[in-house]
Amino acid sequence: VGKTAIAEGLAKRIVEGDVPEVLHNATIFALDMGTLLAGTRYRGDFEERLKQVVKELEDYPGAVLFIDEIHTVIGAGATSGGAMDASNLLKPALSSGAIRCIGSTTYKEFRQFFEKDRALVRRFQKIDVNEPTVEDAIEIMKGLKPYFEEFHKVRYTSEAIKASVELSARYINDRKLPDKAIDVIDETGASQMLVPEA
């Protein structure tokens, strides 16, 4: 529902200086759990990598860690043979205020994984992001339109953007706006690239 877009928008506003004083010198760093876990075959590999990331963030003034799908930190790395998972490695730095962190997850995954770790939940303030209205989703899609046009080398009419939102809202029930409208526009652009030129 645009959870990641909120963090990206915050980063953009920081660069533009359109944030409260406390964030003027902030820099957002995104943590890619998949990359961090990749190749961690030996006991302690993951722990050492994450500890190094935390240390570098602690030493970087104004650092803000962004973890997309933050529920994945619970249990992450524990399967590599180490004693600690990512959440337990992050807790000391979070509780001492040594690092600031933003995480995003879905409501379902928050309840299923994140909420069960009471010590971790205490270190965050939960902010619910509701699905945008159809009208708001159309405005969001208008903002994304140039990126998809450039990527797919196509042009989308305003009617196509509006239809992608309205029809996906009506017929795609297992996803939320604007994600399902983004998929419609993305798949349409990709399929158009496959059409042979006349």
PDB file of C-alpha atoms in Angstrom:
ATOM      1  CA  VAL A   1       0.000   0.000   0.000  1.00  0.00           C
ATOM      2  CA  GLY A   2       2.983   2.243  -0.523  1.00  0.00           C
ATOM      3  CA  LYS A   3       4.881   1.463   2.698  1.00  0.00           C
ATOM      4  CA  THR A   4       8.206   1.520   0.883  1.00  0.00           C
ATOM      5  CA  ALA A   5       7.157   4.600  -1.071  1.00  0.00           C
ATOM      6  CA  ILE A   6       6.733   6.453   2.224  1.00  0.00           C
ATOM      7  CA  ALA A   7      10.367   5.763   3.150  1.00  0.00           C
ATOM      8  CA  GLU A   8      11.469   6.765  -0.357  1.00  0.00           C
ATOM      9  CA  GLY A   9       9.402   9.941  -0.101  1.00  0.00           C
ATOM     10  CA  LEU A  10      10.984  10.723   3.265  1.00  0.00           C
ATOM     11  CA  ALA A  11      14.454  10.284   1.750  1.00  0.00           C
ATOM     12  CA  LYS A  12      13.506  12.656  -1.076  1.00  0.00           C
ATOM     13  CA  ARG A  13      12.205  15.253   1.372  1.00  0.00           C
ATOM     14  CA  ILE A  14      15.399  14.985   3.435  1.00  0.00           C
ATOM     15  CA  VAL A  15      17.469  15.709   0.314  1.00  0.00           C
ATOM     16  CA  GLU A  16      15.212  18.670  -0.509  1.00  0.00           C
ATOM     17  CA  GLY A  17      15.433  19.950   3.080  1.00  0.00           C
ATOM     18  CA  ASP A  18      11.652  19.697   3.503  1.00  0.00           C
ATOM     19  CA  VAL A  19      11.751  17.966   6.914  1.00  0.00           C
ATOM     20  CA  PRO A  20      11.772  18.961  10.595  1.00  0.00           C
ATOM     21  CA  GLU A  21      15.101  20.131  12.030  1.00  0.00           C
ATOM     22  CA  VAL A  22      15.737  16.763  13.710  1.00  0.00           C
ATOM     23  CA  LEU A  23      15.964  15.116  10.258  1.00  0.00           C
ATOM     24  CA  HIS A  24      17.955  17.803   8.406  1.00  0.00           C
ATOM     25  CA  ASN A  25      21.227  15.862   8.500  1.00  0.00           C
ATOM     26  CA  ALA A  26      19.644  12.414   8.260  1.00  0.00           C
ATOM     27  CA  THR A  27      20.655   9.825   5.686  1.00  0.00           C
ATOM     28  CA  ILE A  28      18.475   6.771   5.088  1.00  0.00           C
ATOM     29  CA  PHE A  29      20.220   3.452   4.506  1.00  0.00           C
ATOM     30  CA  ALA A  30      18.177   0.490   3.236  1.00  0.00           C
ATOM     31  CA  LEU A  31      19.080  -2.918   4.654  1.00  0.00           C
ATOM     32  CA  ASP A  32      18.753  -5.770   2.164  1.00  0.00           C
ATOM     33  CA  MET A  33      18.307  -8.883   4.300  1.00  0.00           C
ATOM     34  CA  GLY A  34      18.718 -11.195   1.292  1.00  0.00           C
ATOM     35  CA  THR A  35      22.131  -9.783   0.448  1.00  0.00           C
ATOM     36  CA  LEU A  36      23.143  -9.832   4.094  1.00  0.00           C
ATOM     37  CA  LEU A  37      22.199 -13.512   4.392  1.00  0.00           C
ATOM     38  CA  ALA A  38      23.721 -14.559   1.048  1.00  0.00           C
ATOM     39  CA  GLY A  39      26.741 -16.803   1.392  1.00  0.00           C
ATOM     40  CA  THR A  40      26.598 -17.104   5.186  1.00  0.00           C
ATOM     41  CA  ARG A  41      27.501 -20.778   5.415  1.00  0.00           C
ATOM     42  CA  TYR A  42      29.637 -20.767   8.527  1.00  0.00           C
ATOM     43  CA  ARG A  43      28.646 -20.255  12.137  1.00  0.00           C
ATOM     44  CA  GLY A  44      28.736 -16.590  12.985  1.00  0.00           C
ATOM     45  CA  ASP A  45      29.056 -15.234   9.407  1.00  0.00           C
ATOM     46  CA  PHE A  46      25.687 -13.503   9.485  1.00  0.00           C
ATOM     47  CA  GLU A  47      26.183 -12.157  12.997  1.00  0.00           C
ATOM     48  CA  GLU A  48      29.514 -10.596  12.018  1.00  0.00           C
ATOM     49  CA  ARG A  49      28.017  -8.982   8.911  1.00  0.00           C
ATOM     50  CA  LEU A  50      25.083  -7.497  10.799  1.00  0.00           C
ATOM     51  CA  LYS A  51      27.275  -6.339  13.689  1.00  0.00           C
ATOM     52  CA  GLN A  52      29.492  -4.533  11.166  1.00  0.00           C
ATOM     53  CA  VAL A  53      26.449  -2.851   9.583  1.00  0.00           C
ATOM     54  CA  VAL A  54      25.204  -1.732  13.012  1.00  0.00           C
ATOM     55  CA  LYS A  55      28.669  -0.429  13.963  1.00  0.00           C
ATOM     56  CA  GLU A  56      28.943   1.583  10.745  1.00  0.00           C
ATOM     57  CA  LEU A  57      25.468   3.042  11.299  1.00  0.00           C
ATOM     58  CA  GLU A  58      26.354   3.955  14.888  1.00  0.00           C
ATOM     59  CA  ASP A  59      29.463   5.761  13.616  1.00  0.00           C
ATOM     60  CA  TYR A  60      27.565   7.638  10.875  1.00  0.00           C
ATOM     61  CA  PRO A  61      25.940  10.823  12.200  1.00  0.00           C
ATOM     62  CA  GLY A  62      22.297  11.088  11.193  1.00  0.00           C
ATOM     63  CA  ALA A  63      21.994   7.507   9.954  1.00  0.00           C
ATOM     64  CA  VAL A  64      18.479   6.064   9.732  1.00  0.00           C
ATOM     65  CA  LEU A  65      18.169   2.357   8.932  1.00  0.00           C
ATOM     66  CA  PHE A  66      15.241   1.344   6.708  1.00  0.00           C
ATOM     67  CA  ILE A  67      14.254  -2.328   6.734  1.00  0.00           C
ATOM     68  CA  ASP A  68      11.610  -3.258   4.172  1.00  0.00           C
ATOM     69  CA  GLU A  69       9.623  -6.324   5.251  1.00  0.00           C
ATOM     70  CA  ILE A  70      11.016  -5.879   8.776  1.00  0.00           C
ATOM     71  CA  HIS A  71       9.294  -9.033   9.994  1.00  0.00           C
ATOM     72  CA  THR A  72      12.073 -10.941   8.176  1.00  0.00           C
ATOM     73  CA  VAL A  73      14.602  -9.901  10.861  1.00  0.00           C
ATOM     74  CA  ILE A  74      12.891 -12.270  13.271  1.00  0.00           C
ATOM     75  CA  GLY A  75      14.695 -15.565  12.852  1.00  0.00           C
ATOM     76  CA  ALA A  76      16.974 -14.212  10.110  1.00  0.00           C
ATOM     77  CA  GLY A  77      20.465 -15.598  10.445  1.00  0.00           C
ATOM     78  CA  ALA A  78      19.565 -18.114  13.129  1.00  0.00           C
ATOM     79  CA  THR A  79      19.533 -20.871  10.497  1.00  0.00           C
ATOM     80  CA  SER A  80      23.153 -20.132   9.574  1.00  0.00           C
ATOM     81  CA  GLY A  81      24.240 -21.904  12.741  1.00  0.00           C
ATOM     82  CA  GLY A  82      24.545 -18.747  14.834  1.00  0.00           C
ATOM     83  CA  ALA A  83      23.051 -18.286  18.257  1.00  0.00           C
ATOM     84  CA  MET A  84      21.350 -14.984  17.541  1.00  0.00           C
ATOM     85  CA  ASP A  85      18.902 -13.810  14.912  1.00  0.00           C
ATOM     86  CA  ALA A  86      18.874 -10.337  13.388  1.00  0.00           C
ATOM     87  CA  SER A  87      16.244  -8.980  15.767  1.00  0.00           C
ATOM     88  CA  ASN A  88      18.331  -9.878  18.827  1.00  0.00           C
ATOM     89  CA  LEU A  89      21.410  -8.301  17.249  1.00  0.00           C
ATOM     90  CA  LEU A  90      19.524  -5.057  16.541  1.00  0.00           C
ATOM     91  CA  LYS A  91      17.794  -4.706  19.931  1.00  0.00           C
ATOM     92  CA  PRO A  92      20.764  -3.308  21.918  1.00  0.00           C
ATOM     93  CA  ALA A  93      21.467  -0.560  19.358  1.00  0.00           C
ATOM     94  CA  LEU A  94      17.761   0.278  19.111  1.00  0.00           C
ATOM     95  CA  SER A  95      17.168   0.400  22.867  1.00  0.00           C
ATOM     96  CA  SER A  96      20.235   2.576  23.516  1.00  0.00           C
ATOM     97  CA  GLY A  97      19.238   4.978  20.753  1.00  0.00           C
ATOM     98  CA  ALA A  98      22.538   4.342  18.956  1.00  0.00           C
ATOM     99  CA  ILE A  99      20.635   3.829  15.700  1.00  0.00           C
ATOM    100  CA  ARG A 100      17.294   5.021  14.386  1.00  0.00           C
ATOM    101  CA  CYS A 101      15.234   2.587  12.375  1.00  0.00           C
ATOM    102  CA  ILE A 102      12.184   2.564  10.117  1.00  0.00           C
ATOM    103  CA  GLY A 103      10.580  -0.742   9.216  1.00  0.00           C
ATOM    104  CA  SER A 104       7.732  -1.691   6.929  1.00  0.00           C
ATOM    105  CA  THR A 105       5.580  -4.786   6.929  1.00  0.00           C
ATOM    106  CA  THR A 106       2.009  -5.814   6.245  1.00  0.00           C
ATOM    107  CA  TYR A 107      -0.629  -5.974   8.963  1.00  0.00           C
ATOM    108  CA  LYS A 108      -0.800  -9.764   8.629  1.00  0.00           C
ATOM    109  CA  GLU A 109       2.965 -10.240   8.946  1.00  0.00           C
ATOM    110  CA  PHE A 110       3.113  -7.758  11.823  1.00  0.00           C
ATOM    111  CA  ARG A 111       0.578  -9.857  13.750  1.00  0.00           C
ATOM    112  CA  GLN A 112       2.068 -13.198  12.718  1.00  0.00           C
ATOM    113  CA  PHE A 113       5.761 -12.502  13.381  1.00  0.00           C
ATOM    114  CA  PHE A 114       6.686  -9.058  14.656  1.00  0.00           C
ATOM    115  CA  GLU A 115       4.060  -8.591  17.359  1.00  0.00           C
ATOM    116  CA  LYS A 116       5.108 -11.817  19.095  1.00  0.00           C
ATOM    117  CA  ASP A 117       8.536 -10.355  19.897  1.00  0.00           C
ATOM    118  CA  ARG A 118       7.402  -7.962  22.636  1.00  0.00           C
ATOM    119  CA  ALA A 119      10.923  -6.636  23.280  1.00  0.00           C
ATOM    120  CA  LEU A 120      11.302  -5.685  19.620  1.00  0.00           C
ATOM    121  CA  VAL A 121       7.813  -4.162  19.381  1.00  0.00           C
ATOM    122  CA  ARG A 122       8.604  -1.872  22.347  1.00  0.00           C
ATOM    123  CA  ARG A 123      11.443  -0.326  20.350  1.00  0.00           C
ATOM    124  CA  PHE A 124       9.155   0.836  17.534  1.00  0.00           C
ATOM    125  CA  GLN A 125       6.116   3.055  17.156  1.00  0.00           C
ATOM    126  CA  LYS A 126       3.532   1.440  14.900  1.00  0.00           C
ATOM    127  CA  ILE A 127       1.975   3.624  12.208  1.00  0.00           C
ATOM    128  CA  ASP A 128      -0.872   2.122  10.186  1.00  0.00           C
ATOM    129  CA  VAL A 129      -0.897   3.027   6.500  1.00  0.00           C
ATOM    130  CA  ASN A 130      -4.355   2.563   5.039  1.00  0.00           C
ATOM    131  CA  GLU A 131      -5.054   1.654   1.435  1.00  0.00           C
ATOM    132  CA  PRO A 132      -5.493   4.817  -0.624  1.00  0.00           C
ATOM    133  CA  THR A 133      -8.867   5.665  -2.113  1.00  0.00           C
ATOM    134  CA  VAL A 134      -9.401   5.121  -5.838  1.00  0.00           C
ATOM    135  CA  GLU A 135      -8.997   8.866  -6.379  1.00  0.00           C
ATOM    136  CA  ASP A 136      -5.732   8.970  -4.412  1.00  0.00           C
ATOM    137  CA  ALA A 137      -4.465   5.860  -6.200  1.00  0.00           C
ATOM    138  CA  ILE A 138      -5.114   7.561  -9.561  1.00  0.00           C
ATOM    139  CA  GLU A 139      -2.976  10.514  -8.412  1.00  0.00           C
ATOM    140  CA  ILE A 140      -0.241   8.127  -7.239  1.00  0.00           C
ATOM    141  CA  MET A 141      -0.321   6.362 -10.604  1.00  0.00           C
ATOM    142  CA  LYS A 142      -0.058   9.678 -12.446  1.00  0.00           C
ATOM    143  CA  GLY A 143       3.147  10.291 -10.505  1.00  0.00           C
ATOM    144  CA  LEU A 144       4.510   6.843 -11.405  1.00  0.00           C
ATOM    145  CA  LYS A 145       3.456   7.031 -15.058  1.00  0.00           C
ATOM    146  CA  PRO A 146       6.704   8.622 -16.373  1.00  0.00           C
ATOM    147  CA  TYR A 147       8.835   5.868 -14.810  1.00  0.00           C
ATOM    148  CA  PHE A 148       6.853   3.086 -16.455  1.00  0.00           C
ATOM    149  CA  GLU A 149       6.701   4.941 -19.770  1.00  0.00           C
ATOM    150  CA  GLU A 150      10.463   5.328 -19.807  1.00  0.00           C
ATOM    151  CA  PHE A 151      11.124   1.754 -18.692  1.00  0.00           C
ATOM    152  CA  HIS A 152       8.744   0.108 -21.187  1.00  0.00           C
ATOM    153  CA  LYS A 153       9.201   2.693 -23.968  1.00  0.00           C
ATOM    154  CA  VAL A 154       5.436   3.193 -24.215  1.00  0.00           C
ATOM    155  CA  ARG A 155       2.952   5.988 -23.495  1.00  0.00           C
ATOM    156  CA  TYR A 156      -0.021   5.605 -21.168  1.00  0.00           C
ATOM    157  CA  THR A 157      -3.076   7.796 -21.655  1.00  0.00           C
ATOM    158  CA  SER A 158      -4.784   9.364 -18.656  1.00  0.00           C
ATOM    159  CA  GLU A 159      -7.732   7.080 -19.386  1.00  0.00           C
ATOM    160  CA  ALA A 160      -5.472   4.010 -19.221  1.00  0.00           C
ATOM    161  CA  ILE A 161      -4.111   5.111 -15.847  1.00  0.00           C
ATOM    162  CA  LYS A 162      -7.626   5.723 -14.524  1.00  0.00           C
ATOM    163  CA  ALA A 163      -8.856   2.378 -15.883  1.00  0.00           C
ATOM    164  CA  SER A 164      -5.902   0.511 -14.335  1.00  0.00           C
ATOM    165  CA  VAL A 165      -6.909   1.786 -10.906  1.00  0.00           C
ATOM    166  CA  GLU A 166     -10.681   1.464 -11.237  1.00  0.00           C
ATOM    167  CA  LEU A 167     -10.648  -1.984 -12.837  1.00  0.00           C
ATOM    168  CA  SER A 168      -7.984  -3.411 -10.528  1.00  0.00           C
ATOM    169  CA  ALA A 169      -9.948  -2.075  -7.537  1.00  0.00           C
ATOM    170  CA  ARG A 170     -13.049  -3.831  -8.830  1.00  0.00           C
ATOM    171  CA  TYR A 171     -11.612  -7.164 -10.030  1.00  0.00           C
ATOM    172  CA  ILE A 172      -8.370  -7.872  -8.147  1.00  0.00           C
ATOM    173  CA  ASN A 173      -9.380  -8.691  -4.593  1.00  0.00           C
ATOM    174  CA  ASP A 174      -6.262 -10.305  -3.140  1.00  0.00           C
ATOM    175  CA  ARG A 175      -4.059  -7.188  -3.351  1.00  0.00           C
ATOM    176  CA  LYS A 176      -4.223  -3.539  -2.327  1.00  0.00           C
ATOM    177  CA  LEU A 177      -4.034  -0.264  -4.216  1.00  0.00           C
ATOM    178  CA  PRO A 178      -1.806   1.104  -5.629  1.00  0.00           C
ATOM    179  CA  ASP A 179       0.165  -2.176  -5.957  1.00  0.00           C
ATOM    180  CA  LYS A 180      -2.460  -3.943  -8.041  1.00  0.00           C
ATOM    181  CA  ALA A 181      -2.813  -0.971 -10.422  1.00  0.00           C
ATOM    182  CA  ILE A 182       0.982  -0.787 -10.705  1.00  0.00           C
ATOM    183  CA  ASP A 183       1.029  -4.454 -11.721  1.00  0.00           C
ATOM    184  CA  VAL A 184      -1.622  -3.815 -14.384  1.00  0.00           C
ATOM    185  CA  ILE A 185       0.352  -0.916 -15.887  1.00  0.00           C
ATOM    186  CA  ASP A 186       3.637  -2.821 -15.628  1.00  0.00           C
ATOM    187  CA  GLU A 187       2.276  -5.981 -17.250  1.00  0.00           C
ATOM    188  CA  THR A 188       0.553  -3.959 -19.966  1.00  0.00           C
ATOM    189  CA  GLY A 189       3.808  -2.181 -20.785  1.00  0.00           C
ATOM    190  CA  ALA A 190       5.755  -5.443 -20.768  1.00  0.00           C
ATOM    191  CA  SER A 191       3.254  -7.164 -23.057  1.00  0.00           C
ATOM    192  CA  GLN A 192       3.285  -4.189 -25.430  1.00  0.00           C
ATOM    193  CA  MET A 193       7.046  -4.590 -25.817  1.00  0.00           C
ATOM    194  CA  LEU A 194       6.428  -8.125 -27.084  1.00  0.00           C
ATOM    195  CA  VAL A 195       4.093  -6.996 -29.872  1.00  0.00           C
ATOM    196  CA  PRO A 196       5.995  -6.999 -33.188  1.00  0.00           C
ATOM    197  CA  GLU A 197       6.235  -3.650 -34.943  1.00  0.00           C
ATOM    198  CA  ALA A 198       3.865  -3.300 -37.905  1.00  0.00           C
TER     199      ALA A 198
END
